Tab-separated table of C-alpha atoms in Angstrom:
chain	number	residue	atom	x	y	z
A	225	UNK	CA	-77.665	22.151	79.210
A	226	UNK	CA	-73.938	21.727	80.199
A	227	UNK	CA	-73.090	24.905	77.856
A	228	UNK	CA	-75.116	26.732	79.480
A	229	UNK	CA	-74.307	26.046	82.769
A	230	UNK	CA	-70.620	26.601	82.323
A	231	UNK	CA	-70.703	29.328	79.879
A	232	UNK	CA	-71.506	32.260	83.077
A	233	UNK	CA	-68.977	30.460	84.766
A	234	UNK	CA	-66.396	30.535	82.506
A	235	UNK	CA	-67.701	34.461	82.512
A	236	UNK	CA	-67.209	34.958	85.725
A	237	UNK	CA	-63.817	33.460	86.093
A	238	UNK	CA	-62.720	35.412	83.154
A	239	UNK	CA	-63.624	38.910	85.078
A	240	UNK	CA	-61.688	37.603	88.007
A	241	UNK	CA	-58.728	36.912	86.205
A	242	UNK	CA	-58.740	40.848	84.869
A	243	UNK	CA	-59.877	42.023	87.561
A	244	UNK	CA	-56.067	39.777	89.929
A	245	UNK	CA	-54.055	41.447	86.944
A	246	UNK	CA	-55.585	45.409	87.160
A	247	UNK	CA	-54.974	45.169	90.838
A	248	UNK	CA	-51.604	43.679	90.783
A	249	UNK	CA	-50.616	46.404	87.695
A	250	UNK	CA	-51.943	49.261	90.554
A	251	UNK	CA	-49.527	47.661	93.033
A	252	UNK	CA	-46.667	47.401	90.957
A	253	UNK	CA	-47.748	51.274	89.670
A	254	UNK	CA	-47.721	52.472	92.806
A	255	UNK	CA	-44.169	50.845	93.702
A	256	UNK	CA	-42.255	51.027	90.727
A	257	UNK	CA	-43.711	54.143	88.275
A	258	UNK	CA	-44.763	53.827	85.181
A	259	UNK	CA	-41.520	53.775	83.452
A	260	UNK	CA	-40.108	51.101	85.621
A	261	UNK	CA	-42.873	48.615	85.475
A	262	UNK	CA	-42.761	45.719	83.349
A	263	UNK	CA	-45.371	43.313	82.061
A	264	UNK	CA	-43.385	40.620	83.678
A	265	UNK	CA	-43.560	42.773	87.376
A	266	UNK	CA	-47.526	42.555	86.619
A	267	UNK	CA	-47.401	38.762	86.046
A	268	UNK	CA	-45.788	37.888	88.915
A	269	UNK	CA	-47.933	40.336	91.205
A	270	UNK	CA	-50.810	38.883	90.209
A	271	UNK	CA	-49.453	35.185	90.059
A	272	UNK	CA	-50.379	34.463	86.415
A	273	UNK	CA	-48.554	33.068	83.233
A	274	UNK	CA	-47.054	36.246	81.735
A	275	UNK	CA	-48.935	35.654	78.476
A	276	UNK	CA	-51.763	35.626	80.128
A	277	UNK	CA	-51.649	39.458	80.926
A	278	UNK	CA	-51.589	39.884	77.125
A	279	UNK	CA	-54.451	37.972	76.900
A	280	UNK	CA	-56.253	40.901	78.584
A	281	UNK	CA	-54.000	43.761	77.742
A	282	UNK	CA	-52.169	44.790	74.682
A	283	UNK	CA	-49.350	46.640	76.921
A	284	UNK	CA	-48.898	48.341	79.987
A	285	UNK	CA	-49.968	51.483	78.677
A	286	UNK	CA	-53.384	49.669	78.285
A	287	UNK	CA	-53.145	48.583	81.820
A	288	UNK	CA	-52.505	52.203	82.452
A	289	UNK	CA	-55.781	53.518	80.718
A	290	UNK	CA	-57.821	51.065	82.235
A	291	UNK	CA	-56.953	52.241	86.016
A	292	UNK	CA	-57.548	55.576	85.301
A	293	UNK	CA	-60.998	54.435	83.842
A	294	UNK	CA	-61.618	52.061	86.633
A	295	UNK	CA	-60.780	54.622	89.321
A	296	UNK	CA	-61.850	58.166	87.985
A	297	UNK	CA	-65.259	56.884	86.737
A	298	UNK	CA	-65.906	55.462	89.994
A	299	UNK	CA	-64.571	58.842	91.746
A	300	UNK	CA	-66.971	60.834	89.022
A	301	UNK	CA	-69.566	58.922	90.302
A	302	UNK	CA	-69.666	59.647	93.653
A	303	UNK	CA	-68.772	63.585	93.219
A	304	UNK	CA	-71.653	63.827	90.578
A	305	UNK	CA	-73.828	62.051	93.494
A	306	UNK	CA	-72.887	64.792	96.221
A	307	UNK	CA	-73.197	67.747	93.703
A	308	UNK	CA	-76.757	67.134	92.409
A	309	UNK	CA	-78.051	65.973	96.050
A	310	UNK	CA	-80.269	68.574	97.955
A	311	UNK	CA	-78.707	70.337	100.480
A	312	UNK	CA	-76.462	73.737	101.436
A	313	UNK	CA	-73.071	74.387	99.760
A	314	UNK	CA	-71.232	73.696	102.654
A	315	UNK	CA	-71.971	70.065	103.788
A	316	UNK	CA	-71.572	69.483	99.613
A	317	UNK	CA	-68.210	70.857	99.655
A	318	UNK	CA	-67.346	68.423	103.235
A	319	UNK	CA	-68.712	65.710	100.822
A	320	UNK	CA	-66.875	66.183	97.888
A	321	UNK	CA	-63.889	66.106	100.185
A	322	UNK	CA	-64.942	62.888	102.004
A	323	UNK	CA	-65.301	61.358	98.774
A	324	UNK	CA	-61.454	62.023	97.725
A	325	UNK	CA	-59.879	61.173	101.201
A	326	UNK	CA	-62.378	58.038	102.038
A	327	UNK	CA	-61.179	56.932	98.308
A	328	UNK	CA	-57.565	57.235	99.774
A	329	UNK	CA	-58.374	55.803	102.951
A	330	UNK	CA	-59.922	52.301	101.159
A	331	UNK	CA	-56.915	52.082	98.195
A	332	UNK	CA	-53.877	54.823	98.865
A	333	UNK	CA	-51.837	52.592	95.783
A	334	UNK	CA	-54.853	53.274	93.471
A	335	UNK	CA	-55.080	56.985	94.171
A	336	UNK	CA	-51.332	57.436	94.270
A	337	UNK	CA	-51.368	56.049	90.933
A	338	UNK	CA	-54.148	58.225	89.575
A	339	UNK	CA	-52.225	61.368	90.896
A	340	UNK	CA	-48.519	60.545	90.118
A	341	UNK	CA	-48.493	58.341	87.236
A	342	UNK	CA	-51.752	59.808	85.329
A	343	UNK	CA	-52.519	63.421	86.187
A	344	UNK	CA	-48.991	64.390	86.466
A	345	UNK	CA	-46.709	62.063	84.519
A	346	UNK	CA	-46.382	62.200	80.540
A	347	UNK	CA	-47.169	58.471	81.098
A	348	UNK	CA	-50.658	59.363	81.135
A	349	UNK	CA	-50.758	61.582	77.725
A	350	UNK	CA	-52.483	58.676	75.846
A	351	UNK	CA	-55.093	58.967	78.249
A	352	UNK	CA	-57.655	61.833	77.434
A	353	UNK	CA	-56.840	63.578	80.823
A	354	UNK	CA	-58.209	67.017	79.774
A	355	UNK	CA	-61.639	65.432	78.689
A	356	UNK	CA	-61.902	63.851	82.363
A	357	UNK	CA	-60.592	66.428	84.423
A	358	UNK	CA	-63.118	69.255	82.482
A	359	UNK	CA	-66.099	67.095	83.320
A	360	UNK	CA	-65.275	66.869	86.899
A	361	UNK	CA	-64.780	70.891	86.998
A	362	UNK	CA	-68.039	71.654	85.105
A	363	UNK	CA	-69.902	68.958	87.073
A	364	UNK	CA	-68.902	71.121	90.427
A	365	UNK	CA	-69.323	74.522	88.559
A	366	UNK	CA	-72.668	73.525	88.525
A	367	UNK	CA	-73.388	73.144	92.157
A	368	UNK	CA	-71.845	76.640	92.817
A	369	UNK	CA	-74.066	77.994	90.020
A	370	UNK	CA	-77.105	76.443	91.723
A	371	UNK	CA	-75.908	78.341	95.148
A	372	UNK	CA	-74.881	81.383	93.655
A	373	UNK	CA	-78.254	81.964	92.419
A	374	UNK	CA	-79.635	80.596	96.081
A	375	UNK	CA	-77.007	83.578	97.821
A	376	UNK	CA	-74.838	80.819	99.729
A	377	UNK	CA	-71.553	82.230	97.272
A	378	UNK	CA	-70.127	85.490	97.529
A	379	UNK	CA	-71.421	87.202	94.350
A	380	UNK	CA	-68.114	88.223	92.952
A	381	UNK	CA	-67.082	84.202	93.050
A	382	UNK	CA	-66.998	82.924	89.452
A	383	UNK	CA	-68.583	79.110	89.718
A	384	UNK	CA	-65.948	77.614	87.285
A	385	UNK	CA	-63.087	78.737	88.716
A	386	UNK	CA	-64.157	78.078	92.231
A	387	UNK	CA	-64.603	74.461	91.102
A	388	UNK	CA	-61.031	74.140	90.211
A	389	UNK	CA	-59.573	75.526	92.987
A	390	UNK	CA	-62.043	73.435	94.846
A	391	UNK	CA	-60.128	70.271	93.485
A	392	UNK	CA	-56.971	71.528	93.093
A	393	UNK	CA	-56.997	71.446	96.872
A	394	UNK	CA	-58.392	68.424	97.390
A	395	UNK	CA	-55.528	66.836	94.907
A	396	UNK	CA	-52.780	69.003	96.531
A	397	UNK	CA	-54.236	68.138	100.410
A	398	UNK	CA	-53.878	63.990	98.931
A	399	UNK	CA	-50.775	64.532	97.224
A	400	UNK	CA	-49.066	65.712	100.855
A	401	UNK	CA	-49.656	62.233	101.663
A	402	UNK	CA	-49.028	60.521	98.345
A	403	UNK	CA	-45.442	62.056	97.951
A	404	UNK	CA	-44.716	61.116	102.476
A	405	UNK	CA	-45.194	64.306	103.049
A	406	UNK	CA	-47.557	63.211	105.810
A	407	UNK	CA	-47.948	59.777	106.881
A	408	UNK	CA	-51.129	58.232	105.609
A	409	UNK	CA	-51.547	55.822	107.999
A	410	UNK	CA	-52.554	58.429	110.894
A	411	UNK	CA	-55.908	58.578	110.347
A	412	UNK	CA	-56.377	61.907	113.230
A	413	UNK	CA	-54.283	63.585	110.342
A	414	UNK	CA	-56.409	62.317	107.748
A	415	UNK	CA	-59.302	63.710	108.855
A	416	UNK	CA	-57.524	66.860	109.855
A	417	UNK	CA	-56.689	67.684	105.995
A	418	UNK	CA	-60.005	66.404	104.899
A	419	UNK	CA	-61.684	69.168	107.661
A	420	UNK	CA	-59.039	71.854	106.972
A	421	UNK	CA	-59.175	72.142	103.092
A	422	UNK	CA	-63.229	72.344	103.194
A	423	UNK	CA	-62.497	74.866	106.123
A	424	UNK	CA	-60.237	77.251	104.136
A	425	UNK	CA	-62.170	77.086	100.324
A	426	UNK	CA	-65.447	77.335	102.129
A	427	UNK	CA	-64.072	80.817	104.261
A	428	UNK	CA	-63.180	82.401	100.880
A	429	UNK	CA	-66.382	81.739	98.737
A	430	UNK	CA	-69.127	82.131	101.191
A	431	UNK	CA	-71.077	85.019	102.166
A	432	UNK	CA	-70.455	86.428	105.590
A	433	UNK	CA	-72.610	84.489	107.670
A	434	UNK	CA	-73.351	81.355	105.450
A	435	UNK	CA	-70.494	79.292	107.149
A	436	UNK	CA	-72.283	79.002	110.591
A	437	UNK	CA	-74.792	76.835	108.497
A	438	UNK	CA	-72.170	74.128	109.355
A	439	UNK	CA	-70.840	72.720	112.555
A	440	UNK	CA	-67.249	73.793	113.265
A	441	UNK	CA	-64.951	70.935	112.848
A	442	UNK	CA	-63.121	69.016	115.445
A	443	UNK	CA	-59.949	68.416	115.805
A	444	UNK	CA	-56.471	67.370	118.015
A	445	UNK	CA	-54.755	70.509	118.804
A	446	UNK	CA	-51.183	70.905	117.253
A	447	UNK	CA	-48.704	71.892	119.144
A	448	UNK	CA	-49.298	75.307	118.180
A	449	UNK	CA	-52.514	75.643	119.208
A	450	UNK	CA	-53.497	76.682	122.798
A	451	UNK	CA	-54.336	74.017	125.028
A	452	UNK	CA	-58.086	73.464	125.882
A	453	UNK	CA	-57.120	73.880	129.283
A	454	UNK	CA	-55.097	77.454	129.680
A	455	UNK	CA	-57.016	80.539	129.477
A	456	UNK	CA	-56.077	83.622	127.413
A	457	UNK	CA	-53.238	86.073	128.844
A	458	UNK	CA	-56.349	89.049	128.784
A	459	UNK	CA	-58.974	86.636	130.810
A	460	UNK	CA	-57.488	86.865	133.762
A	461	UNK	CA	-58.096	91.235	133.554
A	462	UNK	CA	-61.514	91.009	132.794
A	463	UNK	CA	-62.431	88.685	135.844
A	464	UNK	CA	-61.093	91.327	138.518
A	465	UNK	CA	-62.835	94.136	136.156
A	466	UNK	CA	-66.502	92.518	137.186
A	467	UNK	CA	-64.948	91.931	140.825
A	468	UNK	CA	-63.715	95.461	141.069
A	469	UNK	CA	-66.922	97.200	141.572
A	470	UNK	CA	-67.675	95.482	144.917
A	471	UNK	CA	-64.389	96.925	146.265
A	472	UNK	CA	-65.260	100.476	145.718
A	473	UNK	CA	-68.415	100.568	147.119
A	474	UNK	CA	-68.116	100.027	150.806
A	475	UNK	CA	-71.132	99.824	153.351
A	476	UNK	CA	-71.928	103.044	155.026
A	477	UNK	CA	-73.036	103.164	158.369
């Protein structure tokens, strides 16, 4: 009875344990790079005996597989979710998007890790990045099959490629903020990218027309946008055009 009773905990505090040292290898990922992380860096993240990561993991190139698994299966997921789900291209391709920058949002050290030190790095050429990153693109290529043939995309859009461009943005729109090109913890400008990459696939692979299906997005104005406020330099002219035909017709008497 006493085996059996300790045996799920013993389970349970084994998962734990992997699960302290994964996160603490993301952190240390995400601060240091590949190349200058260390087993020992993991050990003391996590606040373990620095055996005890071997226990788990052969080497941090294991560690390294195992948050790309962790974190692109989860991602895959989600994305596979949105793209067989009922519903028009557009609020699909606002989805997708949501997906990627919500994933940010939640764990920026995870995702700069998948982006940097996986898709990018020749840290990551153990990992079978080509197998992952085709399955993603064929998954979406699907979805703009399936409107293609509904006449949401522009006929001359081919579905595959459209798919990879699709993501290519979304990685490119993340990386901005990965790399400090933005600062990730302005949420306003979060949501701006999010909205703006949608916005700008969306106007090139839709039929005329098909984009109104969606609300227009809001957003702060930048400081090159015309305040809410001012009017156009021409609205001013057409208000005296409608008031100008009252002057030149005077009462008679």
């Amino acid at each position: 009875m006493g085996q059996q009773k300790t045996a799920p905990e013993s389970g349970t505090r084994e998962s734990e344990r992997r699960r302290t040292i994964l996160r603490a290898a993301i952190d240390v990922f995400a601060r240091k790079g590949y190349h200058g992380c260390r087993i020992a860096d993991v050990a003391k993240e996590a606040g373990v005996a620095y055996g005890l990561v071997y226990h788990y993991f052969k080497n941090k190139d294991e560690l390294l597989e195992t948050v790309f698994e962790t974190g692109w299966s989860g991602f895959i997921a989600r994305a596979r979710a949105v793209a067989e789900s009922e519903g028009p291209l557009v609020e699909k391709v606002r989805r997708i998007a949501d997906v990627a920058f919500e994933a940010y949002r939640v764990d920026p050290r995870a995702v700069k890790v998948l982006i940097l030190e996986i898709a990018r790095s020749p840290a990551g050429a153990r990992i079978n990045r080509q197998t992952a990153f085709v399955d993603v693109i064929r998954l979406s290529a699907q979805m703009f099959t399936r409107a293609k043939e509904s006449g949401e995309l522009r006929p001359d859009v081919d579905p595959l490629l459209a798919s990879a461009l699709l993501f290519g943005s979304i990685e490119m729109g993340l990386t901005a903020f990965v790399v400090g090109l933005a600062d990730a913890r302005d949420t306003v400008m979060l949501e701006r990218a999010k909205a703006q990459i949608a916005d700008s696939f969306l106007h090139g692979v839709l039929l005329s027309g098909a984009s109104s299906k969606a609300e227009p997005t809001k957003h702060a104005p930048t400081p090159h946008e015309l305040p809410r406020g001012e009017e156009p330099q021409d609205a001013a002219p057409l208000k005296r055009e409608k008031a100008a035909p009252r002057a030149r017709t005077p009462k008679r008497g």
